[in-house]
Every structure is written in C-alpha cells, then in structure tokens.
Coordinates of C-alpha atoms in Angstrom, one line a residue:
M1 CA 1.8 22.2 15.8
N2 CA 2.3 24.6 12.9
R3 CA 0.0 24.9 9.8
S4 CA -0.5 27.0 6.7
N5 CA -3.9 28.0 5.4
T6 CA -4.6 27.5 1.6
L7 CA -1.7 29.2 0.0
D8 CA -0.3 29.8 -3.5
Y9 CA 3.1 28.5 -4.5
S10 CA 5.1 31.6 -3.4
E11 CA 3.2 31.7 -0.1
L12 CA 4.0 28.1 0.5
K13 CA 7.7 28.8 -0.1
R14 CA 7.6 31.6 2.5
F15 CA 5.8 29.3 5.0
V16 CA 8.6 26.7 4.5
K17 CA 11.3 29.3 5.3
S18 CA 9.8 29.7 8.8
A19 CA 9.2 26.0 9.4
P20 CA 10.7 24.5 12.6
L21 CA 14.3 23.5 12.8
N22 CA 13.4 20.3 14.7
P23 CA 12.7 16.7 13.9
G24 CA 9.0 16.0 13.0
V25 CA 6.3 15.0 10.7
Y26 CA 4.7 17.1 7.9
L27 CA 1.3 16.7 6.4
M28 CA 0.7 18.0 2.9
K29 CA -3.0 18.8 2.0
D30 CA -4.9 19.7 -1.1
R31 CA -7.4 22.6 -1.6
E32 CA -10.2 20.5 0.0
G33 CA -8.1 19.9 3.1
H34 CA -7.5 16.3 2.4
I35 CA -4.1 14.9 3.5
I36 CA -2.3 13.8 0.3
Y37 CA 1.1 13.0 1.7
V38 CA 2.7 12.4 5.1
G39 CA 6.5 12.6 5.5
K40 CA 9.1 12.7 8.3
A41 CA 12.2 14.8 8.7
K42 CA 15.3 15.1 10.8
V43 CA 15.0 18.9 10.3
L44 CA 11.6 20.0 9.1
R45 CA 12.6 23.2 7.4
H46 CA 15.4 21.6 5.4
R47 CA 13.2 18.7 4.3
L48 CA 10.3 20.9 3.2
A49 CA 12.7 23.4 1.4
S50 CA 14.0 20.5 -0.7
Y51 CA 10.6 20.3 -2.4
F52 CA 10.8 23.8 -3.7
N53 CA 14.5 24.2 -4.4
G54 CA 16.4 22.8 -7.4
P55 CA 15.2 20.5 -10.2
K56 CA 12.1 18.4 -9.6
D57 CA 11.3 14.9 -10.8
I58 CA 7.8 13.9 -11.9
K59 CA 6.9 12.6 -8.4
T60 CA 7.7 16.0 -6.8
R61 CA 5.9 17.9 -9.6
T62 CA 2.8 15.7 -9.3
L63 CA 2.7 16.2 -5.5
L64 CA 3.3 20.0 -5.7
S65 CA 0.5 20.3 -8.3
H66 CA -2.0 19.3 -5.7
L67 CA -0.4 21.0 -2.7
A68 CA -2.4 23.8 -1.0
S69 CA -1.2 23.8 2.6
I70 CA 1.3 22.1 4.9
E71 CA 1.0 21.2 8.6
T72 CA 4.0 20.3 10.7
I73 CA 4.2 18.4 14.0
V74 CA 7.4 18.7 16.0
V75 CA 8.7 15.6 18.0
S76 CA 11.8 14.9 20.1
N77 CA 13.8 12.8 17.7
E78 CA 13.9 10.9 14.4
Y79 CA 12.6 7.7 15.9
E80 CA 9.5 9.4 17.3
A81 CA 9.0 10.9 13.8
L82 CA 9.2 7.5 12.2
L83 CA 6.5 6.1 14.6
L84 CA 4.2 9.1 14.1
E85 CA 4.6 9.0 10.4
N86 CA 3.7 5.3 10.3
T87 CA 0.6 5.9 12.5
L88 CA -0.6 8.8 10.4
I89 CA -0.1 7.0 7.1
K90 CA -2.2 4.1 8.4
Q91 CA -4.8 6.4 9.8
H92 CA -5.3 8.7 6.7
S93 CA -4.1 6.5 3.7
P94 CA -2.8 9.6 1.9
R95 CA -3.0 9.4 -1.9
Y96 CA 0.8 9.9 -2.6
N97 CA 2.1 7.7 0.2
I98 CA 2.8 4.0 -0.4
N99 CA -0.4 2.0 -0.3
L100 CA 0.1 -1.8 0.1
K101 CA -2.5 -4.4 0.2
D102 CA -2.6 -5.3 3.9
G103 CA -1.0 -8.7 4.6
K104 CA -3.9 -9.4 7.0
T105 CA -6.2 -9.7 4.0
Y106 CA -4.4 -12.8 3.0
P107 CA -5.2 -16.0 5.0
V108 CA -2.9 -17.3 7.7
V109 CA -2.6 -20.5 9.6
R110 CA -3.6 -20.3 13.2
I111 CA -2.4 -22.7 16.0
T112 CA -4.6 -22.0 19.0
H113 CA -3.3 -21.4 22.5
E114 CA -5.0 -24.4 24.2
P115 CA -3.9 -27.7 25.8
F116 CA -5.1 -29.5 22.6
P117 CA -4.6 -26.8 19.9
R118 CA -6.6 -26.5 16.7
V119 CA -4.9 -25.8 13.3
F120 CA -6.9 -23.9 10.7
K121 CA -7.0 -21.2 8.1
T122 CA -8.2 -17.7 9.1
R123 CA -8.0 -14.0 8.0
Y124 CA -8.3 -12.6 11.5
I125 CA -5.7 -12.1 14.2
V126 CA -6.7 -12.7 17.8
Q127 CA -4.2 -11.7 20.5
D128 CA -4.7 -14.6 22.8
G129 CA -1.4 -16.3 22.6
S130 CA -2.2 -18.2 19.4
E131 CA 0.6 -18.8 16.8
Y132 CA 0.2 -17.6 13.2
Y133 CA 2.0 -18.6 10.1
G134 CA 1.8 -16.8 6.8
P135 CA 0.3 -14.8 5.2
Y136 CA -0.3 -17.0 2.1
P137 CA -1.1 -15.1 -1.1
N138 CA -1.6 -18.4 -2.9
V139 CA -4.8 -19.8 -1.3
G140 CA -4.7 -22.9 -3.4
A141 CA -1.2 -23.9 -2.1
L142 CA -2.4 -23.2 1.5
E143 CA -5.4 -25.6 1.0
N144 CA -3.0 -28.3 -0.2
L145 CA -0.8 -27.7 2.9
L146 CA -3.8 -28.0 5.2
D147 CA -4.9 -31.2 3.5
I148 CA -1.5 -32.7 4.2
I149 CA -1.7 -31.7 7.9
K150 CA -5.2 -33.2 8.2
T151 CA -3.9 -36.4 6.6
L152 CA -0.8 -36.8 8.6
F153 CA -1.8 -35.5 12.1
P154 CA -4.9 -36.6 13.9
L155 CA -5.7 -33.2 15.3
R156 CA -9.1 -32.1 16.7
H157 CA -11.7 -30.6 14.4
C158 CA -14.3 -29.3 16.9
K159 CA -14.3 -25.6 17.7
T160 CA -15.1 -26.1 21.4
L161 CA -13.4 -29.0 23.3
K162 CA -16.1 -30.6 25.4
K163 CA -15.8 -33.9 27.3
R164 CA -17.8 -36.7 25.7
E165 CA -18.1 -40.4 26.4
H166 CA -17.8 -41.5 22.8
P167 CA -15.5 -40.0 20.2
C168 CA -16.9 -38.6 16.9
L169 CA -16.7 -40.0 13.4
Y170 CA -13.4 -38.3 12.7
Y171 CA -11.7 -40.5 15.3
H172 CA -13.0 -43.7 13.7
M173 CA -11.7 -42.4 10.3
G174 CA -8.3 -41.9 11.8
R175 CA -8.6 -38.1 11.3
C176 CA -8.8 -37.1 15.0
S177 CA -7.1 -38.4 18.2
A178 CA -10.2 -37.7 20.3
P179 CA -8.8 -35.6 23.1
C180 CA -12.4 -34.9 24.0
A181 CA -12.8 -38.6 25.0
G182 CA -9.4 -38.9 26.7
K183 CA -7.9 -41.0 23.9
I184 CA -4.7 -39.0 23.8
D185 CA -2.5 -37.2 26.4
E186 CA -1.2 -33.6 26.1
Q187 CA 2.4 -34.7 25.6
T188 CA 1.7 -36.9 22.6
Y189 CA -0.7 -34.3 21.1
A190 CA 2.0 -31.7 21.5
S191 CA 4.4 -33.8 19.5
Y192 CA 2.0 -33.6 16.6
I193 CA 1.8 -29.8 16.9
E194 CA 5.5 -29.5 16.9
Q195 CA 5.7 -31.4 13.6
V196 CA 3.0 -29.1 12.2
R197 CA 5.1 -26.1 13.3
E198 CA 8.1 -27.5 11.4
L199 CA 6.1 -28.1 8.3
L200 CA 4.6 -24.6 8.4
S201 CA 8.1 -23.2 8.9
G202 CA 9.5 -25.1 5.8
K203 CA 11.6 -27.5 7.9
T204 CA 10.6 -30.6 6.0
E205 CA 13.7 -32.7 6.0
K206 CA 13.2 -34.3 9.5
L207 CA 9.5 -34.8 8.8
L208 CA 10.2 -36.5 5.5
Q209 CA 12.7 -38.9 7.3
D210 CA 10.1 -39.7 9.9
L211 CA 7.4 -40.4 7.3
Q212 CA 9.7 -42.6 5.3
K213 CA 10.5 -44.6 8.4
K214 CA 6.8 -44.9 9.2
M215 CA 6.0 -46.0 5.7
E216 CA 8.6 -48.7 5.8
E217 CA 7.3 -49.9 9.2
A218 CA 3.8 -50.0 7.9
A219 CA 4.8 -52.0 4.9
T220 CA 6.7 -54.5 7.1
R221 CA 3.4 -55.0 9.1
L222 CA 1.6 -55.5 5.8
A223 CA -0.5 -52.4 6.6
F224 CA -0.4 -51.4 3.0
E225 CA -3.2 -48.7 3.2
E226 CA -1.4 -47.0 6.0
A227 CA 1.9 -47.2 4.0
A228 CA 0.2 -45.8 1.0
R229 CA -1.1 -42.8 3.0
Y230 CA 2.5 -42.1 4.2
R231 CA 3.8 -42.5 0.6
D232 CA 1.3 -40.0 -0.7
A233 CA 2.1 -37.5 2.0
I234 CA 5.8 -37.7 1.3
R235 CA 5.1 -37.1 -2.4
H236 CA 2.9 -34.1 -1.7
I237 CA 5.4 -32.5 0.7
E238 CA 8.2 -33.0 -1.8
E239 CA 6.1 -31.5 -4.6
L240 CA 5.4 -28.5 -2.4
S241 CA 9.1 -28.2 -1.7
H242 CA 10.2 -28.6 -5.3
T243 CA 7.8 -26.1 -6.8
N244 CA 10.4 -23.5 -5.9
A245 CA 13.2 -23.3 -8.4
V246 CA 15.8 -21.5 -6.2
V247 CA 17.7 -23.8 -3.8
D248 CA 20.9 -22.9 -2.1
F249 CA 21.0 -25.2 0.9
D250 CA 21.5 -22.3 3.4
P251 CA 19.1 -23.0 6.3
Q252 CA 19.0 -19.3 7.4
A253 CA 15.6 -17.6 7.0
R254 CA 16.0 -14.4 4.9
D255 CA 14.2 -12.1 2.6
Y256 CA 15.5 -10.3 -0.5
I257 CA 13.9 -6.9 -1.3
T258 CA 14.3 -5.1 -4.6
W259 CA 12.5 -2.4 -6.5
A260 CA 12.0 -0.7 -9.8
S261 CA 10.6 2.8 -10.3
E262 CA 9.2 5.0 -13.1
G263 CA 7.7 8.3 -12.2
V264 CA 5.3 7.9 -9.3
F265 CA 5.1 4.1 -9.8
T266 CA 7.3 1.7 -7.9
V267 CA 7.2 -2.1 -7.8
F268 CA 8.6 -3.9 -4.8
S269 CA 9.7 -7.6 -5.3
V270 CA 10.2 -9.8 -2.2
F271 CA 11.8 -13.2 -2.4
S272 CA 11.6 -15.3 0.8
M273 CA 14.1 -18.0 1.4
R274 CA 13.5 -20.6 4.2
E275 CA 15.5 -23.8 4.8
G276 CA 17.5 -23.1 1.6
K277 CA 14.4 -23.0 -0.7
L278 CA 12.5 -20.1 -2.3
I279 CA 9.1 -20.4 -0.6
G280 CA 7.5 -17.2 -1.8
R281 CA 7.7 -14.4 -4.3
E282 CA 5.5 -11.3 -3.9
L283 CA 5.1 -8.3 -6.0
Y284 CA 3.6 -5.0 -4.8
R285 CA 2.6 -2.1 -7.1
T286 CA 2.8 1.2 -5.3
R287 CA 2.1 4.8 -6.3
S288 CA 4.1 7.2 -4.2
A289 CA 5.6 10.7 -4.4
A290 CA 8.2 9.8 -1.7
E291 CA 11.9 9.6 -2.4
T292 CA 13.3 6.1 -2.8
S293 CA 14.6 5.8 0.8
E294 CA 11.3 7.0 2.3
S295 CA 9.4 4.7 0.0
I296 CA 11.5 1.7 1.2
Q297 CA 11.0 2.7 4.9
Q298 CA 7.2 2.9 4.4
F299 CA 7.2 -0.4 2.5
L300 CA 9.0 -2.2 5.3
L301 CA 6.7 -0.8 8.0
S302 CA 3.7 -1.9 5.9
Y303 CA 4.9 -5.2 4.7
Y304 CA 6.1 -6.6 8.1
N305 CA 3.4 -7.0 10.7
D306 CA 2.1 -9.3 13.4
T307 CA 1.5 -12.1 10.8
H308 CA 4.5 -11.4 8.6
R309 CA 7.4 -11.0 11.0
P310 CA 10.8 -9.9 9.7
P311 CA 13.3 -12.8 9.3
P312 CA 16.8 -12.6 10.8
F313 CA 18.3 -11.4 7.6
I314 CA 17.0 -8.9 5.0
F315 CA 18.9 -8.2 1.8
F316 CA 18.5 -5.1 -0.4
Q317 CA 19.6 -4.5 -3.9
E318 CA 21.6 -1.3 -3.0
K319 CA 22.5 0.9 -0.1
V320 CA 19.4 2.5 1.6
E321 CA 19.8 5.4 3.9
G322 CA 17.9 5.9 7.2
L323 CA 17.0 2.2 8.1
E324 CA 18.5 2.4 11.6
E325 CA 15.1 3.6 13.0
V326 CA 13.3 0.9 11.1
Q327 CA 15.5 -1.7 12.8
R328 CA 14.8 -0.1 16.2
F329 CA 11.1 -0.3 15.4
F330 CA 11.3 -4.0 14.5
S331 CA 13.3 -4.6 17.7
E332 CA 10.6 -3.0 19.9
A333 CA 7.5 -4.1 18.0
F334 CA 8.5 -7.7 17.2
H335 CA 11.4 -8.3 19.5
E336 CA 13.4 -9.1 16.4
H337 CA 16.6 -7.4 15.3
P338 CA 17.2 -8.5 11.7
G339 CA 20.5 -7.7 10.0
F340 CA 20.2 -5.5 7.0
F341 CA 22.5 -6.4 4.1
F342 CA 23.1 -4.3 1.0
G343 CA 24.6 -5.6 -2.2
T344 CA 24.6 -5.4 -6.0
E345 CA 23.8 -7.9 -8.6
K346 CA 27.5 -8.0 -9.5
S347 CA 28.9 -9.7 -6.4
T348 CA 32.3 -11.3 -6.1
A349 CA 32.3 -15.0 -6.3
G350 CA 33.3 -17.1 -3.3
E351 CA 33.4 -14.3 -0.8
K352 CA 31.6 -14.4 2.6
I353 CA 29.2 -11.8 3.9
T354 CA 31.7 -9.2 5.0
P355 CA 30.6 -6.5 7.5
N356 CA 31.3 -2.9 6.7
E357 CA 32.7 -1.5 10.0
E358 CA 30.7 1.7 10.1
A359 CA 27.5 -0.1 9.1
A360 CA 28.2 -3.0 11.4
E361 CA 27.9 -0.8 14.5
K362 CA 24.3 -0.1 13.3
G363 CA 23.5 -3.6 12.4
A364 CA 23.7 -3.1 8.6
Y365 CA 26.1 -5.0 6.4
F366 CA 27.2 -5.3 2.8
S367 CA 26.7 -8.6 1.0
Q368 CA 29.5 -9.7 -1.2
D369 CA 28.3 -13.3 -1.5
Q370 CA 27.6 -14.5 -5.1
R371 CA 24.5 -16.5 -4.0
H372 CA 22.8 -13.4 -2.6
G373 CA 23.7 -11.4 -5.7
A374 CA 22.1 -14.0 -7.9
I375 CA 18.8 -14.0 -5.9
L376 CA 18.8 -10.2 -5.8
A377 CA 19.2 -10.1 -9.6
L378 CA 16.3 -12.5 -10.0
A379 CA 14.1 -10.5 -7.7
H380 CA 15.0 -7.3 -9.4
Q381 CA 14.2 -8.8 -12.8
N382 CA 10.7 -9.7 -11.5
A383 CA 10.2 -6.1 -10.3
K384 CA 11.3 -4.6 -13.6
E385 CA 9.1 -6.9 -15.6
E386 CA 6.1 -6.0 -13.4
L387 CA 6.9 -2.3 -13.9
I388 CA 6.9 -2.8 -17.7
R389 CA 3.5 -4.3 -17.4
I390 CA 2.3 -1.2 -15.5
I391 CA 3.6 1.1 -18.2
R392 CA 2.0 -1.0 -20.9
E393 CA -1.3 -1.0 -19.0
R394 CA -1.1 2.8 -18.9
G395 CA -0.6 2.7 -22.7
E396 CA -1.8 6.2 -23.3
G397 CA 1.1 8.0 -21.6
P398 CA 2.0 10.3 -24.5
A399 CA -1.6 11.3 -25.0
L400 CA -2.0 12.1 -21.3
E401 CA 1.2 14.1 -21.2
E402 CA 0.0 16.1 -24.3
L403 CA -3.4 16.6 -22.7
Q404 CA -1.8 18.0 -19.5
R405 CA 0.3 20.4 -21.6
V406 CA -2.5 21.6 -23.9
L407 CA -5.0 22.1 -21.1
Q408 CA -2.3 23.4 -18.7
L409 CA -3.5 20.9 -16.1
P410 CA -1.8 20.8 -12.7
A411 CA -1.2 17.0 -12.9
L412 CA -1.2 14.2 -15.4
P413 CA -4.9 13.3 -16.1
Y414 CA -4.4 9.7 -15.0
R415 CA -8.1 9.4 -14.0
I416 CA -10.6 11.0 -16.4
E417 CA -14.4 10.9 -16.0
G418 CA -16.7 11.7 -18.9
F419 CA -20.4 12.7 -18.9
D420 CA -23.1 12.7 -21.6
V421 CA -26.9 13.3 -21.6
A422 CA -29.5 11.4 -23.7
H423 CA -33.3 11.7 -24.0
L424 CA -36.2 11.2 -26.4
G425 CA -38.2 14.4 -26.6
G426 CA -37.7 15.1 -22.9
R427 CA -38.6 11.5 -21.9
H428 CA -36.3 8.9 -20.4
T429 CA -33.6 11.5 -19.8
V430 CA -30.4 9.8 -18.6
A431 CA -26.8 10.9 -18.0
S432 CA -23.9 8.5 -18.4
L433 CA -20.6 8.5 -16.5
I434 CA -17.7 6.6 -17.8
S435 CA -14.3 6.3 -16.2
F436 CA -10.9 6.0 -17.8
V437 CA -7.7 5.2 -15.8
G438 CA -4.4 5.6 -17.5
G439 CA -6.1 6.1 -20.8
R440 CA -8.1 2.8 -20.7
P441 CA -11.7 2.1 -19.8
D442 CA -12.3 1.4 -16.1
K443 CA -15.7 -0.3 -16.7
K444 CA -16.3 -1.2 -13.1
N445 CA -16.7 2.5 -12.4
Y446 CA -19.2 3.1 -15.2
R447 CA -22.4 4.6 -13.9
Y448 CA -25.7 6.1 -15.2
F449 CA -28.1 8.5 -13.6
K450 CA -31.9 8.7 -14.3
I451 CA -32.5 12.4 -14.2
R452 CA -35.2 13.3 -11.6
T453 CA -35.6 17.0 -11.7
L454 CA -36.7 17.8 -15.3
E455 CA -40.3 16.4 -15.2
G456 CA -40.4 16.1 -19.0
K457 CA -38.6 19.4 -19.8
I458 CA -35.6 19.4 -22.2
D459 CA -32.6 20.9 -20.4
D460 CA -29.2 19.3 -21.0
Y461 CA -27.5 21.8 -18.8
E462 CA -29.7 21.0 -15.8
A463 CA -29.4 17.3 -16.4
L464 CA -25.6 17.6 -16.4
R465 CA -25.7 19.7 -13.2
E466 CA -27.8 17.0 -11.5
A467 CA -25.6 14.1 -12.6
L468 CA -22.4 15.9 -11.5
S469 CA -23.9 17.0 -8.2
R470 CA -25.0 13.5 -7.3
R471 CA -21.6 11.9 -8.4
Y472 CA -19.2 14.2 -6.6
S473 CA -21.3 14.8 -3.5
R474 CA -21.2 11.1 -3.1
L475 CA -17.4 10.8 -3.7
L476 CA -16.9 13.6 -1.2
A477 CA -19.1 11.9 1.4
E478 CA -17.2 8.6 0.9
E479 CA -13.8 10.4 0.8
A480 CA -13.1 8.5 -2.4
E481 CA -10.6 9.3 -5.1
L482 CA -11.5 12.2 -7.4
P483 CA -10.7 12.4 -11.1
D484 CA -7.9 14.5 -12.5
L485 CA -10.1 15.7 -15.4
I486 CA -13.8 15.8 -16.2
L487 CA -14.8 15.6 -19.9
I488 CA -18.2 16.8 -21.0
D489 CA -19.8 15.8 -24.4
G490 CA -20.6 19.3 -25.6
G491 CA -19.4 22.9 -26.0
L492 CA -19.0 26.0 -23.9
G493 CA -22.5 25.9 -22.4
Q494 CA -22.1 22.3 -21.2
A495 CA -18.6 23.0 -19.8
N496 CA -19.8 26.1 -17.9
A497 CA -22.8 24.1 -16.5
A498 CA -20.4 21.3 -15.2
H499 CA -17.9 23.9 -13.9
S500 CA -20.6 25.7 -11.9
I501 CA -21.5 22.5 -9.9
I502 CA -17.8 21.6 -9.3
T503 CA -17.2 25.1 -8.0
A504 CA -20.4 25.0 -5.8
L505 CA -19.1 21.8 -4.2
G506 CA -15.8 23.5 -3.3
L507 CA -13.8 21.3 -5.7
S508 CA -11.1 22.3 -8.2
I509 CA -11.3 19.5 -10.7
P510 CA -10.5 20.8 -14.3
V511 CA -13.4 20.5 -16.8
V512 CA -13.3 20.5 -20.6
G513 CA -16.0 20.2 -23.2
L514 CA -15.5 18.4 -26.5
A515 CA -17.9 19.8 -29.2
K516 CA -19.0 17.2 -31.8
Q517 CA -19.2 19.3 -35.0
E518 CA -15.8 20.9 -35.1
E519 CA -14.1 18.7 -32.5
E520 CA -13.1 21.8 -30.5
L521 CA -12.1 21.8 -26.8
W522 CA -13.9 24.3 -24.6
L523 CA -12.7 25.3 -21.2
P524 CA -15.2 27.0 -18.8
A525 CA -15.6 30.7 -19.5
A526 CA -13.2 30.6 -22.4
A527 CA -13.5 33.3 -25.1
S528 CA -12.4 30.8 -27.8
P529 CA -12.0 27.1 -28.2
I530 CA -8.8 25.1 -28.4
R531 CA -8.2 23.4 -31.7
L532 CA -5.9 20.4 -31.9
D533 CA -4.4 18.8 -35.0
Q534 CA -6.6 15.9 -36.1
R535 CA -3.6 13.7 -35.7
S536 CA -3.2 14.7 -32.1
E537 CA -2.9 11.8 -29.6
A538 CA -4.7 13.9 -27.0
L539 CA -7.6 14.6 -29.3
R540 CA -7.9 11.0 -30.3
L541 CA -8.1 9.9 -26.6
L542 CA -10.7 12.6 -25.8
Q543 CA -12.8 11.5 -28.8
F544 CA -12.6 7.9 -27.7
I545 CA -13.8 8.9 -24.2
R546 CA -16.5 11.2 -25.6
D547 CA -17.8 8.5 -27.9
E548 CA -17.8 5.9 -25.1
T549 CA -19.9 8.3 -22.9
H550 CA -22.4 8.8 -25.8
R551 CA -22.6 5.0 -26.5
F552 CA -23.3 4.3 -22.8
A553 CA -25.9 7.0 -22.5
T554 CA -27.7 6.1 -25.7
G555 CA -27.7 2.4 -24.9
L556 CA -29.5 3.0 -21.6
N557 CA -31.9 5.4 -23.2
Q558 CA -32.8 2.9 -25.9
R559 CA -33.3 0.2 -23.2
L560 CA -35.7 2.5 -21.3
R561 CA -37.6 3.4 -24.5
S562 CA -37.9 -0.3 -25.4
R563 CA -39.2 -1.1 -21.9
D564 CA -41.7 1.8 -22.3
L565 CA -42.9 0.4 -25.6
Q566 CA -43.3 -3.0 -24.1
L567 CA -45.4 -1.7 -21.2
S568 CA -47.5 0.3 -23.7
T569 CA -48.2 -2.8 -25.7
L570 CA -49.3 -4.7 -22.6
E571 CA -51.4 -1.9 -21.2
A572 CA -53.4 -1.9 -24.4
I573 CA -54.6 -5.4 -23.7
P574 CA -58.0 -5.7 -21.8
G575 CA -57.5 -6.6 -18.2
I576 CA -53.8 -5.4 -18.1
G577 CA -53.1 -2.2 -16.3
E578 CA -49.8 -0.4 -15.5
K579 CA -49.0 -2.5 -12.4
R580 CA -49.8 -5.8 -14.1
A581 CA -47.8 -4.9 -17.2
I582 CA -44.7 -4.0 -15.1
H583 CA -45.2 -7.3 -13.2
L584 CA -45.3 -9.4 -16.4
I585 CA -42.2 -7.7 -17.9
R586 CA -40.3 -8.3 -14.6
A587 CA -41.5 -12.0 -14.5
F588 CA -40.7 -12.8 -18.2
G589 CA -38.0 -10.3 -19.0
S590 CA -39.4 -9.3 -22.5
L591 CA -42.4 -9.5 -24.7
E592 CA -40.6 -12.2 -26.8
N593 CA -40.3 -14.4 -23.7
L594 CA -43.9 -13.7 -22.8
R595 CA -45.0 -14.6 -26.4
K596 CA -43.3 -18.0 -26.1
A597 CA -44.8 -18.7 -22.7
S598 CA -47.7 -21.2 -22.3
L599 CA -51.1 -20.3 -20.9
E600 CA -50.3 -22.2 -17.7
E601 CA -47.1 -20.2 -17.2
I602 CA -49.0 -16.9 -17.5
L603 CA -52.0 -17.7 -15.3
P604 CA -50.2 -17.2 -11.9
H605 CA -49.2 -13.7 -13.0
V606 CA -52.8 -12.6 -13.9
E607 CA -54.5 -13.9 -10.8
Q608 CA -55.5 -17.2 -12.6
R609 CA -57.7 -15.3 -15.0
A610 CA -57.7 -17.4 -18.2
D611 CA -59.5 -14.7 -20.2
V612 CA -56.7 -12.2 -19.5
A613 CA -54.0 -14.8 -20.2
R614 CA -55.6 -15.7 -23.5
A615 CA -55.9 -12.0 -24.4
V616 CA -52.2 -11.5 -23.7
L617 CA -51.2 -14.4 -26.0
E618 CA -53.7 -13.4 -28.7
A619 CA -52.2 -9.8 -28.7
L620 CA -48.7 -11.1 -29.0
R621 CA -49.1 -14.1 -31.2
G622 CA -52.2 -13.2 -33.2
P623 CA -55.6 -14.9 -33.1
A624 CA -54.5 -17.9 -35.2
Q625 CA -51.8 -19.0 -32.8
S626 CA -53.4 -18.3 -29.4
P627 CA -54.9 -21.2 -27.4

C-alpha cells in the first residue's frame, strides 16, 4: 500500500510520477482524510497521471479541487481491482462515485423454501433457499399483483405451518387450501406455486389460457360466481400486461441501458423487456466524477444484485470499454453470463443480431436489429428528459459559476449554508441556518439554534461561533455532507468569527460575509471588500440566501418573544406561577385558545381550582364576559 500525506497540486503530481506500474485501486481523499473517490486501474501510474495531464472536463476539475492525498493498493490483475473497487465503494460511499438507491430498499416478492411455500412482499433478503422476484419500484402495481395471486391461488397465509384439526376461516372463504389440516398434497400445492412463478416472471400467456378454460367450465356448471372470479382475474392480468406500451413478441428476457450526462451529473435509464413486453422503466440520477466507462461499470455492479439478477441479454446505446471483467463478476456472483450488445439508435432495418468476431470471443456483440435500436432510442430519450429536469432544478447554474469565479472557490458552490443571528436586547438570542442546493432552498435542512452561552449578553460573534461549532461538529460526527460555501449575514467581523470556528474544527470550507448596507462581500481577513455589479446573478443569489436566513431567524425570535409575552400575561394572574403558565400554554397553544375555553376545560389544568380558572378567564376576557 502506498499513500501520500496532505499535498499541494505540484506535490500530488510528483507523487503520481512514482506510483506503482501495477494493476490496483486508488483512493482519493480530501483535506479531512475522507475518501471522496475510489477508482481502479490496469496501470496505476498511467491512470493517475491522466488526471493531471492534458485538458480537464468539469468532472475532473471538481474532483481535483477537493483532492489532498492519494492512496494506492496494488493487486494481481484487473479483475481483482474490479472486485476491490466495488467493495470499497460500497464500504465508504465516496462523494464522487456513483451512488444508486439500493435495489433492496424496494420491495420484492418472496416464495419461501418450504414444502408448502408462502408468497408475500418483503424488503429483506434471507439466504435460506427462498426465491425472490423484483424489486418493484411501483409498490401500487405490486399490491395489485399480490391481490391477483391471492384471488387465483389458495396459498397458505399463516407464518408458521402447524398441524391443526380444523382449517381456518381463509379455507372456508376459498382463499387457502389448508395444508395445515391435510386438505391438499404437496404436488398439487406445488402446481399452484409454479403458476405463481410464471406470473411473477411475466409469462402470462399459458396462465390466461388456463383461466379462460376454467371460466368456461365454471359457466357450464352454472357456477357463475366462480366464473366471474376467473373473468375478473383475466381482466386484471391483461390490464397489467397492457399497461406497457412497448411490445415486440420476442420472448427473450433482456435489459436496455442508456445514459445522458452533463458535467458531474449522469442519468441512467433501464428498460426491462420480458416475454415481449416492457415490464419496467427505471431512471437513476447519479453524481460522479468518473469517466463514462467507469461510471457504467459501477452502475452495473450497483444495479444488479441478489434480488435484481442480470438477464441473458443486456443492450447498451454505444460501445463501452472494459466490461469483460463485469461479465466475469456476473458469472461468478450470479452464475449468469449475459451477452452484452452494443448498438446505436440508427440501426439497419431487418438485420439480425450480428456478432462482431473480436467481441464475440469475449461475449460482447453489436446489435444491428431495428427493434433494439428503437427501444434504445426510447430509453435514451427518457434519460435525456430526466437530465433536462435536473438542469432545470439546478436553475441557478450561471449564478453559481459566477460565484465560484468571483470568490475563487475550489469547486462549484452547489450546496450553500447561510447563518444569521437575531435577538431582542440580548434576550431570545437565536441563530438560523438555511440550506440551498443548486441555488434553490433545501427546506428540509433548515435549522435554528437557541444560543446557550451568552446569558443575556449581546455578542453576535460569539452567537455565530456557537451555532457553527454545533452545526459542523455534528456533521463531522455523522460523516455527513459538508457545504461548498458558508454565507454569513454580516461584514468582516462576522466572516472572521465564522472562519475561526471552521479552522478550529480542521475544516477548509470557504466563508463569505454579505454586509447589508453596501451589499459588499467580505472574505475572512480581507483588507477590502468585493463589490459586485448590482445586476450580478451571483449577488442576487447571495442576497436571496441572506434574506432567507434573516427571515428565518427573525421569525423564530418573534415566536419566542410572543411566547414570553403570553407567559408574562399569565404569571400576572393570581394563582398562576411560571410552571402553571407554561403548562397552560402547552395545553391550549395560545392565549386566544385559552380565552375561548370554558371554565370546565380549564379546571383540570389548574388543579380543579375554580377561583383560579375564573381569574384566568377574567384576565383574558374582561370582568363582563367571565363566568
């Protein structure tokens, strides 16, 4: 293992020149020692040198702006590098590697490994021989599917199969075959399970034929309720089948994977075809500094897992280098060896899938079939539209880029956190924290801090230091994402106070203050402010964030003052002390609600003392309206 200490740019380049000439994995770290990117290489020195030589796209510039040290791990071959890279990415979740929502967070259908299996929805995988189908991102569609299974097949409901003399109510309702009471043998029950497998696999043609036959037989026997049940099941299955617009009558199971990128953002689109029908379309937003081929490899290793196994055929929108080791991983991990096909949206009509001789030896082929080109085009269009949505959501791209340039920031300030302090003559001192992501409010990450250390003194600098210390000490402890920029409502003094805490915590987050009167930007320890044109997009964004921090802090301060006034009003009433006043406000929410309350509603909160309850109402309503 070889590692560099925290180095500057030129020192990093010197370290790279002495990196091993072996296959391996490299870990890129920031100044705090956090792993921000994990990559693999056939030759470590050559791969690392590529980051520092020649022109750099925005992904590389973003990654290098946070890079402080590199660690390398030498392995024997490329395949070992792939396995180790995959393990380290899952272990550390680096900021600039692909980060997909784990398929295991979606529900799957489990068929238990028992003589009389159960079929049910779960989010957990148990390695006991059970079968799993899914995952299902659309939970509503999954519930409909399970309802059909319960209607068609009398499978057991009980979690533990215990012998009993009399079957339960489900048996009498026709919803269970009562294996617990010996009402069905294993062979017959297994035939039901096999039909469930076909339904879950999308093989509905034979099942529909069987249901049609059973419906006709039931009608012949004049069992009209039974016939109606089969009719409804047929309709529901057909509805589920026809909700997918793409049909090509090819029974081969296959996935189509396309992508669209802009800067560090990539959207992957996966179309899944089973039994000639499009049964699923999934979109994944990712933020990664990896090159396209590395991103695709990481995506495949994240997307396919124990519950989402690779199909026999996977199609890609264009040629992707370096997938041989991924195929080998699939073969060893899942005992599957899917064929990889590469094509373009402009495919030749009528031609078959034609192997490319060199690629065929490695299991990769080029698709020239018009059908596959059409589906790839549709999947790619979905990826592009989702990417456009991401860009629109960012919205403030030009302002952020101007801000990065003006403040000479190491990275685009995608996440900005703003702070302000509010108080009333030293009382009710609060600090607000608001968060902006991509130039838009991220309200779920708004916070406020009741300042504990001032004890009635007026000291905005100390209040800021306490708020920032509490905020970033917690983020460090939780290993949570840190902002790219901190904005302080104030001038040089406030910026210096904030910077002192950030430095004391060992962080290197840029800080800027925005002074109200002249709308000047102050960097810590600066001799003079930065003045932007009043039409500047960067200034407009900072003003918006500053005003939002002020609004949030002032709003809380006003609520605290209002609560204090309410408590003071109650404490002035005979028989009401501080504790009882707090209790009444908590019980009724406000003086207005308390004023509208009846004597009987107040009595339980004043220990049934009618004289105190009357005094409360008299103070709030006036003598004429009190009981």
